[in-house]
PDB file of C-alpha atoms in Angstrom:
ATOM      1  CA  MET A   1     141.805 132.081 179.821  1.00  0.00           C
ATOM      2  CA  ASN A   2     144.109 131.822 176.469  1.00  0.00           C
ATOM      3  CA  THR A   3     143.270 133.595 173.325  1.00  0.00           C
ATOM      4  CA  GLY A   4     142.979 130.518 171.487  1.00  0.00           C
ATOM      5  CA  THR A   5     139.765 129.076 173.499  1.00  0.00           C
ATOM      6  CA  VAL A   6     138.229 133.238 173.376  1.00  0.00           C
ATOM      7  CA  ARG A   7     138.427 132.492 169.404  1.00  0.00           C
ATOM      8  CA  ILE A   8     136.944 129.187 169.720  1.00  0.00           C
ATOM      9  CA  LEU A   9     134.063 130.473 172.070  1.00  0.00           C
ATOM     10  CA  VAL A  10     133.661 134.067 169.370  1.00  0.00           C
ATOM     11  CA  ILE A  11     133.969 131.365 166.558  1.00  0.00           C
ATOM     12  CA  SER A  12     131.320 129.588 168.205  1.00  0.00           C
ATOM     13  CA  ALA A  13     128.853 132.187 169.164  1.00  0.00           C
ATOM     14  CA  LEU A  14     129.264 133.360 165.764  1.00  0.00           C
ATOM     15  CA  LEU A  15     127.641 130.041 164.400  1.00  0.00           C
ATOM     16  CA  VAL A  16     124.747 129.502 166.728  1.00  0.00           C
ATOM     17  CA  SER A  17     123.623 133.364 166.059  1.00  0.00           C
ATOM     18  CA  GLY A  18     124.276 132.434 162.125  1.00  0.00           C
ATOM     19  CA  ILE A  19     122.018 129.679 162.149  1.00  0.00           C
ATOM     20  CA  GLY A  20     119.678 131.000 164.180  1.00  0.00           C
ATOM     21  CA  VAL A  21     119.430 133.943 161.920  1.00  0.00           C
ATOM     22  CA  LEU A  22     119.190 131.236 158.711  1.00  0.00           C
ATOM     23  CA  ALA A  23     116.402 129.633 160.191  1.00  0.00           C
ATOM     24  CA  SER A  24     113.975 132.691 160.708  1.00  0.00           C
ATOM     25  CA  GLY A  25     114.920 133.871 157.480  1.00  0.00           C
ATOM     26  CA  PHE A  26     113.220 131.446 156.021  1.00  0.00           C
ATOM     27  CA  THR A  27     110.306 131.275 157.762  1.00  0.00           C
ATOM     28  CA  GLY A  28     107.505 133.631 158.454  1.00  0.00           C
ATOM     29  CA  SER A  29     104.791 133.711 160.938  1.00  0.00           C
ATOM     30  CA  SER A  30     103.091 131.372 159.680  1.00  0.00           C
ATOM     31  CA  GLY A  31     105.577 128.977 158.785  1.00  0.00           C
ATOM     32  CA  GLY A  32     105.936 129.128 155.137  1.00  0.00           C
ATOM     33  CA  ALA A  33     108.623 130.521 153.275  1.00  0.00           C
ATOM     34  CA  VAL A  34     109.045 133.874 153.043  1.00  0.00           C
ATOM     35  CA  ALA A  35     109.857 135.636 149.733  1.00  0.00           C
ATOM     36  CA  LEU A  36     113.478 137.098 149.229  1.00  0.00           C
ATOM     37  CA  PRO A  37     113.239 140.859 148.474  1.00  0.00           C
ATOM     38  CA  THR A  38     114.535 142.189 144.866  1.00  0.00           C
ATOM     39  CA  GLY A  39     118.025 141.576 144.143  1.00  0.00           C
ATOM     40  CA  GLN A  40     118.555 138.703 147.042  1.00  0.00           C
ATOM     41  CA  GLY A  41     119.748 135.911 145.388  1.00  0.00           C
ATOM     42  CA  GLY A  42     119.899 133.082 148.134  1.00  0.00           C
ATOM     43  CA  PRO A  43     119.706 132.023 151.688  1.00  0.00           C
ATOM     44  CA  SER A  44     123.101 134.312 152.168  1.00  0.00           C
ATOM     45  CA  GLY A  45     121.384 137.445 150.931  1.00  0.00           C
ATOM     46  CA  THR A  46     123.703 137.884 147.864  1.00  0.00           C
ATOM     47  CA  PRO A  47     122.782 139.413 145.052  1.00  0.00           C
ATOM     48  CA  THR A  48     121.610 137.508 141.810  1.00  0.00           C
ATOM     49  CA  PRO A  49     123.370 138.892 139.359  1.00  0.00           C
ATOM     50  CA  GLU A  50     121.816 141.234 136.838  1.00  0.00           C
ATOM     51  CA  PRO A  51     121.008 139.890 132.903  1.00  0.00           C
ATOM     52  CA  SER A  52     124.067 140.963 131.070  1.00  0.00           C
ATOM     53  CA  THR A  53     123.373 143.735 128.788  1.00  0.00           C
ATOM     54  CA  THR A  54     126.561 143.695 126.458  1.00  0.00           C
ATOM     55  CA  LYS A  55     125.536 141.290 123.488  1.00  0.00           C
ATOM     56  CA  SER A  56     127.066 138.491 122.235  1.00  0.00           C
ATOM     57  CA  PRO A  57     128.733 138.409 118.822  1.00  0.00           C
ATOM     58  CA  GLN A  58     126.439 137.595 116.208  1.00  0.00           C
ATOM     59  CA  PRO A  59     127.088 135.218 113.474  1.00  0.00           C
ATOM     60  CA  ALA A  60     128.139 137.003 110.390  1.00  0.00           C
ATOM     61  CA  SER A  61     125.068 136.501 108.571  1.00  0.00           C
ATOM     62  CA  THR A  62     125.267 134.618 105.185  1.00  0.00           C
ATOM     63  CA  PRO A  63     124.629 136.595 102.323  1.00  0.00           C
ATOM     64  CA  SER A  64     121.058 135.633 100.145  1.00  0.00           C
ATOM     65  CA  PRO A  65     121.486 133.702  96.954  1.00  0.00           C
ATOM     66  CA  GLN A  66     121.878 135.294  93.884  1.00  0.00           C
ATOM     67  CA  ILE A  67     120.704 134.162  90.442  1.00  0.00           C
ATOM     68  CA  ALA A  68     120.802 136.905  87.913  1.00  0.00           C
ATOM     69  CA  GLY A  69     124.328 137.201  86.895  1.00  0.00           C
ATOM     70  CA  VAL A  70     125.840 134.488  88.372  1.00  0.00           C
ATOM     71  CA  ASN A  71     128.245 132.497  86.112  1.00  0.00           C
ATOM     72  CA  VAL A  72     128.613 129.393  86.196  1.00  0.00           C
ATOM     73  CA  MET A  73     130.137 126.539  84.745  1.00  0.00           C
ATOM     74  CA  VAL A  74     128.958 122.742  84.353  1.00  0.00           C
ATOM     75  CA  PHE A  75     130.963 119.605  83.663  1.00  0.00           C
ATOM     76  CA  ASN A  76     129.164 116.197  82.947  1.00  0.00           C
ATOM     77  CA  GLY A  77     130.466 113.297  86.037  1.00  0.00           C
ATOM     78  CA  THR A  78     128.563 111.109  83.773  1.00  0.00           C
ATOM     79  CA  ASN A  79     128.527 108.605  80.886  1.00  0.00           C
ATOM     80  CA  VAL A  80     124.842 110.217  79.785  1.00  0.00           C
ATOM     81  CA  VAL A  81     126.192 111.988  76.695  1.00  0.00           C
ATOM     82  CA  GLY A  82     124.245 115.417  76.847  1.00  0.00           C
ATOM     83  CA  LEU A  83     123.387 115.663  80.627  1.00  0.00           C
ATOM     84  CA  GLY A  84     125.680 118.677  81.159  1.00  0.00           C
ATOM     85  CA  GLY A  85     124.281 120.855  78.348  1.00  0.00           C
ATOM     86  CA  GLN A  86     120.736 119.716  79.446  1.00  0.00           C
ATOM     87  CA  VAL A  87     121.464 121.169  83.205  1.00  0.00           C
ATOM     88  CA  GLN A  88     123.296 124.211  81.793  1.00  0.00           C
ATOM     89  CA  LYS A  89     120.055 125.081  79.465  1.00  0.00           C
ATOM     90  CA  ASP A  90     117.690 124.597  82.197  1.00  0.00           C
ATOM     91  CA  LEU A  91     119.738 127.339  84.786  1.00  0.00           C
ATOM     92  CA  GLU A  92     120.078 129.288  81.410  1.00  0.00           C
ATOM     93  CA  LYS A  93     116.235 129.472  81.880  1.00  0.00           C
ATOM     94  CA  ASP A  94     116.712 130.909  84.924  1.00  0.00           C
ATOM     95  CA  ASP A  95     118.988 133.165  84.815  1.00  0.00           C
ATOM     96  CA  TYR A  96     121.890 132.126  85.388  1.00  0.00           C
ATOM     97  CA  THR A  97     125.146 132.896  83.088  1.00  0.00           C
ATOM     98  CA  PHE A  98     127.591 130.644  81.611  1.00  0.00           C
ATOM     99  CA  PRO A  99     130.718 132.135  79.990  1.00  0.00           C
ATOM    100  CA  ALA A 100     131.811 128.525  78.402  1.00  0.00           C
ATOM    101  CA  ASN A 101     129.494 126.000  77.262  1.00  0.00           C
ATOM    102  CA  ALA A 102     129.109 122.518  79.549  1.00  0.00           C
ATOM    103  CA  ASP A 103     132.085 120.491  79.576  1.00  0.00           C
ATOM    104  CA  ASP A 104     133.145 116.687  80.972  1.00  0.00           C
ATOM    105  CA  ALA A 105     134.424 116.579  83.973  1.00  0.00           C
ATOM    106  CA  PRO A 106     138.092 115.864  84.045  1.00  0.00           C
ATOM    107  CA  HIS A 107     137.517 112.539  86.402  1.00  0.00           C
ATOM    108  CA  LYS A 108     134.483 110.208  85.466  1.00  0.00           C
ATOM    109  CA  PRO A 109     132.080 108.560  86.332  1.00  0.00           C
ATOM    110  CA  MET A 110     131.270 111.024  89.467  1.00  0.00           C
ATOM    111  CA  ASN A 111     128.895 109.381  91.865  1.00  0.00           C
ATOM    112  CA  ALA A 112     127.363 112.513  93.869  1.00  0.00           C
ATOM    113  CA  SER A 113     127.200 115.800  92.477  1.00  0.00           C
ATOM    114  CA  ILE A 114     128.711 118.533  93.662  1.00  0.00           C
ATOM    115  CA  VAL A 115     128.518 122.401  93.408  1.00  0.00           C
ATOM    116  CA  TYR A 116     131.979 123.923  94.483  1.00  0.00           C
ATOM    117  CA  PHE A 117     132.251 127.589  95.337  1.00  0.00           C
ATOM    118  CA  ARG A 118     135.287 130.118  94.041  1.00  0.00           C
ATOM    119  CA  GLY A 119     136.867 131.068  97.320  1.00  0.00           C
ATOM    120  CA  GLY A 120     138.611 134.494  97.846  1.00  0.00           C
ATOM    121  CA  ASP A 121     136.933 138.005  98.874  1.00  0.00           C
ATOM    122  CA  SER A 122     133.452 137.155  97.857  1.00  0.00           C
ATOM    123  CA  SER A 123     133.592 133.260  98.849  1.00  0.00           C
ATOM    124  CA  ALA A 124     130.568 134.193 100.831  1.00  0.00           C
ATOM    125  CA  GLN A 125     128.324 135.308  98.259  1.00  0.00           C
ATOM    126  CA  SER A 126     129.458 132.396  95.903  1.00  0.00           C
ATOM    127  CA  GLU A 127     128.976 129.754  98.656  1.00  0.00           C
ATOM    128  CA  SER A 128     125.159 131.323  99.359  1.00  0.00           C
ATOM    129  CA  ASP A 129     125.011 131.160  95.534  1.00  0.00           C
ATOM    130  CA  ALA A 130     125.846 127.701  95.311  1.00  0.00           C
ATOM    131  CA  ARG A 131     123.954 126.549  98.346  1.00  0.00           C
ATOM    132  CA  TYR A 132     120.848 127.540  96.703  1.00  0.00           C
ATOM    133  CA  LEU A 133     121.407 125.827  93.313  1.00  0.00           C
ATOM    134  CA  ALA A 134     122.855 122.491  94.738  1.00  0.00           C
ATOM    135  CA  ASP A 135     119.041 122.435  96.962  1.00  0.00           C
ATOM    136  CA  THR A 136     117.337 124.310  94.114  1.00  0.00           C
ATOM    137  CA  TYR A 137     118.252 121.775  91.274  1.00  0.00           C
ATOM    138  CA  LEU A 138     120.321 119.242  92.468  1.00  0.00           C
ATOM    139  CA  ASN A 139     118.408 117.801  94.884  1.00  0.00           C
ATOM    140  CA  GLY A 140     120.708 118.861  97.936  1.00  0.00           C
ATOM    141  CA  ALA A 141     124.354 118.020  96.448  1.00  0.00           C
ATOM    142  CA  ARG A 142     127.155 118.401  98.497  1.00  0.00           C
ATOM    143  CA  VAL A 143     128.548 121.995  98.659  1.00  0.00           C
ATOM    144  CA  LYS A 144     132.740 122.265  98.763  1.00  0.00           C
ATOM    145  CA  GLU A 145     135.240 125.251  98.499  1.00  0.00           C
ATOM    146  CA  LEU A 146     136.023 125.053  94.250  1.00  0.00           C
ATOM    147  CA  SER A 147     138.918 122.119  93.885  1.00  0.00           C
ATOM    148  CA  PRO A 148     142.383 122.852  92.453  1.00  0.00           C
ATOM    149  CA  ASP A 149     140.938 119.720  90.112  1.00  0.00           C
ATOM    150  CA  PHE A 150     139.034 122.009  88.242  1.00  0.00           C
ATOM    151  CA  GLU A 151     140.673 126.066  88.939  1.00  0.00           C
ATOM    152  CA  SER A 152     142.632 125.468  85.954  1.00  0.00           C
ATOM    153  CA  LEU A 153     139.245 124.544  83.687  1.00  0.00           C
ATOM    154  CA  VAL A 154     137.148 126.701  84.879  1.00  0.00           C
ATOM    155  CA  ASP A 155     136.961 130.461  83.251  1.00  0.00           C
ATOM    156  CA  PRO A 156     138.183 132.834  86.490  1.00  0.00           C
ATOM    157  CA  THR A 157     134.693 134.971  86.514  1.00  0.00           C
ATOM    158  CA  VAL A 158     132.646 131.922  87.353  1.00  0.00           C
ATOM    159  CA  THR A 159     131.954 131.676  90.679  1.00  0.00           C
ATOM    160  CA  VAL A 160     129.976 128.107  90.881  1.00  0.00           C
ATOM    161  CA  VAL A 161     130.877 125.242  89.675  1.00  0.00           C
ATOM    162  CA  VAL A 162     128.084 122.321  88.842  1.00  0.00           C
ATOM    163  CA  VAL A 163     129.521 118.582  88.535  1.00  0.00           C
ATOM    164  CA  VAL A 164     126.449 116.580  87.781  1.00  0.00           C
ATOM    165  CA  GLY A 165     126.945 112.996  89.211  1.00  0.00           C
ATOM    166  CA  VAL A 166     125.787 109.549  88.088  1.00  0.00           C
ATOM    167  CA  ASP A 167     123.175 110.598  91.390  1.00  0.00           C
ATOM    168  CA  PHE A 168     121.371 113.179  89.223  1.00  0.00           C
ATOM    169  CA  ALA A 169     121.432 110.875  86.236  1.00  0.00           C
ATOM    170  CA  THR A 170     119.237 108.540  87.866  1.00  0.00           C
ATOM    171  CA  ALA A 171     117.025 110.403  89.607  1.00  0.00           C
TER     172      ALA A 171
END
């Protein structure tokens, strides 16, 4: 016999015995399924991976919004006279601070109210404060980082800028 024939016979014998082992490994004496030992994953007997103990990186937590001491600037983006001042008075009642009086927005009319937050090192806190203000006082107005249109108009200590839009005037 040549070595090629021997190899085929050995492989065939292993294949037949492997099928026999697999078939008997899945049935018990009553013919039902047999439970695999703990740590055995499947028919090949490969171990089931243990649950990972490494933790996934958690997203940075959002800071709790603040009210007291948050410097705010209000712009009236509508043609309703005094609306920006009224919004400022309402916010002052709840301890927001204002280094300047409400002013007219540089572009009017603005259809939708927007609450801007100042970027930089404390942008996460400023964004949290802006989102809270938008949700609580302006019917969930859009929140975004301070636009260059307002940068030169806003006191550098201001972290949240409110632009009251027509949507708020008609609400």
